[in-house]
mmCIF file of C-alpha atoms in Angstrom:
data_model
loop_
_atom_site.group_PDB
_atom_site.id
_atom_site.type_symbol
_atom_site.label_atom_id
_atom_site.label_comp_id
_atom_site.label_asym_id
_atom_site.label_seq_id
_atom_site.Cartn_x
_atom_site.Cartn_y
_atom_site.Cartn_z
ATOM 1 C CA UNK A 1 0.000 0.000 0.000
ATOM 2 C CA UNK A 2 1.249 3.772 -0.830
ATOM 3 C CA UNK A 3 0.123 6.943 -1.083
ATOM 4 C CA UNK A 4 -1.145 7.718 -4.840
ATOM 5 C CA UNK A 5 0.293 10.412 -7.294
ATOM 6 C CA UNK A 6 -2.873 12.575 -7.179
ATOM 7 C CA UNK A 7 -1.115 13.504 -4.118
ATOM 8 C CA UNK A 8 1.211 14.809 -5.838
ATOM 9 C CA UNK A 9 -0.439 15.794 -8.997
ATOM 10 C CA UNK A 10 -3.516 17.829 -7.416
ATOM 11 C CA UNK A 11 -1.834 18.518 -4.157
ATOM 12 C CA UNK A 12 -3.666 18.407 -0.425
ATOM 13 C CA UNK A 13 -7.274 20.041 0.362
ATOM 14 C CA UNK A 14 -10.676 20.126 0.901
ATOM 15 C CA UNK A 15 -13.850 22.018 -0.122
ATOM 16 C CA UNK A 16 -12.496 24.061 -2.407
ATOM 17 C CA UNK A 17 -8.833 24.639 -1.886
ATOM 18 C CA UNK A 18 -5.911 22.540 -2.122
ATOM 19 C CA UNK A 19 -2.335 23.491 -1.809
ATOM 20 C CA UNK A 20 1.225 22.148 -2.469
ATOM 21 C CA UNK A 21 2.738 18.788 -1.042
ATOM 22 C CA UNK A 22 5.625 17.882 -2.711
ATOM 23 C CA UNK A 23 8.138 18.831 0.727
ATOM 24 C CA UNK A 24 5.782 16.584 2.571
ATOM 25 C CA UNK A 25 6.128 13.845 0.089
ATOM 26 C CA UNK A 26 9.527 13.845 -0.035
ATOM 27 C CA UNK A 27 9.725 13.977 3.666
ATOM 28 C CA UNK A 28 7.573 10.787 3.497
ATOM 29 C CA UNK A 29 9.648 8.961 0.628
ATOM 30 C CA UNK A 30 12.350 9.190 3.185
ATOM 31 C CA UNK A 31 10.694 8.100 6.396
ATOM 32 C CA UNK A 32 8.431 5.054 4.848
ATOM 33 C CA UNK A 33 10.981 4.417 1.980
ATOM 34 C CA UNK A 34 9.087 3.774 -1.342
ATOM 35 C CA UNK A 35 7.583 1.080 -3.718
ATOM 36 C CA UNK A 36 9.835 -0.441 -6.107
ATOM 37 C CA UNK A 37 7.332 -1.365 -8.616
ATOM 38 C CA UNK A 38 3.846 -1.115 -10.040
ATOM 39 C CA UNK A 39 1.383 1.474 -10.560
ATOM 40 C CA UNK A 40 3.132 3.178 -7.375
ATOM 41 C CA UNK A 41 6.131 2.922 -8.136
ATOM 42 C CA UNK A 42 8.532 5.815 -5.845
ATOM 43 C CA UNK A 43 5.531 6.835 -4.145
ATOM 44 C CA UNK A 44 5.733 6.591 -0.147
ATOM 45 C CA UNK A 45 4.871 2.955 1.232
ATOM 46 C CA UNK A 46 2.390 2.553 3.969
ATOM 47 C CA UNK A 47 2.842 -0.852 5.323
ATOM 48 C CA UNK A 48 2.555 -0.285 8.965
ATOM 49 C CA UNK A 49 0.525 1.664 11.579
ATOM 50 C CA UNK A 50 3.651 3.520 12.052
ATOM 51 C CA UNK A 51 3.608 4.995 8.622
ATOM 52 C CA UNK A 52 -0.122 5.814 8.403
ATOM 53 C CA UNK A 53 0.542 7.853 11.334
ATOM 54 C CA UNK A 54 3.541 9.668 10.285
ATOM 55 C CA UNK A 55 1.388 10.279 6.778
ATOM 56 C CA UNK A 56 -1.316 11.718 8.997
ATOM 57 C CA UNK A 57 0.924 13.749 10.864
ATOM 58 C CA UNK A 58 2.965 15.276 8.305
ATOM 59 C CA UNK A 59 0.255 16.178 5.732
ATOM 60 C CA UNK A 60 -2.565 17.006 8.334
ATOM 61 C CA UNK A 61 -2.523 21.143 8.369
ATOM 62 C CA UNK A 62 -3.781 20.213 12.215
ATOM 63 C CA UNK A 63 -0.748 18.501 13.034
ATOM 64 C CA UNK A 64 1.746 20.031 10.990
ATOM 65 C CA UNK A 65 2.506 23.833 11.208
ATOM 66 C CA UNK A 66 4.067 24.152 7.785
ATOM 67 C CA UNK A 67 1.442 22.425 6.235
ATOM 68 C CA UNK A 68 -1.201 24.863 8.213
ATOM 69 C CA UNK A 69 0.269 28.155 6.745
ATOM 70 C CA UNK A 70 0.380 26.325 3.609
ATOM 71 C CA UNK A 71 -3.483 25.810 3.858
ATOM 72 C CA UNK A 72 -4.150 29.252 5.386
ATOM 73 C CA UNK A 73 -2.428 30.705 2.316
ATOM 74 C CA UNK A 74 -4.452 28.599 -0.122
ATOM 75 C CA UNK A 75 -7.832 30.036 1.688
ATOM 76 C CA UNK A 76 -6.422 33.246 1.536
ATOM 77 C CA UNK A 77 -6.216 32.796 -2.056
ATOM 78 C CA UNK A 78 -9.419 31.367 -2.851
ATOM 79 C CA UNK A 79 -11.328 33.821 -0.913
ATOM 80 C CA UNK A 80 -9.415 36.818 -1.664
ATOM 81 C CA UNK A 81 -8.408 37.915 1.889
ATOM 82 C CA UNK A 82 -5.515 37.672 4.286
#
């Protein structure tokens, strides 16, 4: 199991907005290490409990700072005000 390329591709969000995860993903790619083949192939594994937590954590705008400016920007954006 991995996390898929629209991750990538479309980026991170909800209703609306989404914003950029590629610094996340490669933080990922180096904690989980990555598949070696198939449809996912380089994309972070998620094999264990461990790793669907540390996904959570780093991509969650709740649980990651970065990620929550990141998200704060992209509603700033879409709505047109800081």
């Amino acid at each position: 199991t991995s996390i898929g390329p629209l991750m990538e591709k479309i980026g991170n969000g909800g209703k609306g907005i989404a914003w950029n995860t590629q610094s996340e993903m490669d933080l990922l790619r180096k904690l989980n290490y990555t598949k070696a083949d198939g449809p996912a192939k380089g994309q972070p594994m998620l094999n264990t409990a461990i790793d669907a937590a540390e996904m959570i954590l780093t991509l969650a705008p709740e649980t990651n700072g970065q990620v929550a400016v990141k998200a704060w920007a992209a509603l700033s954006e879409f709505t047109g005000r800081d």
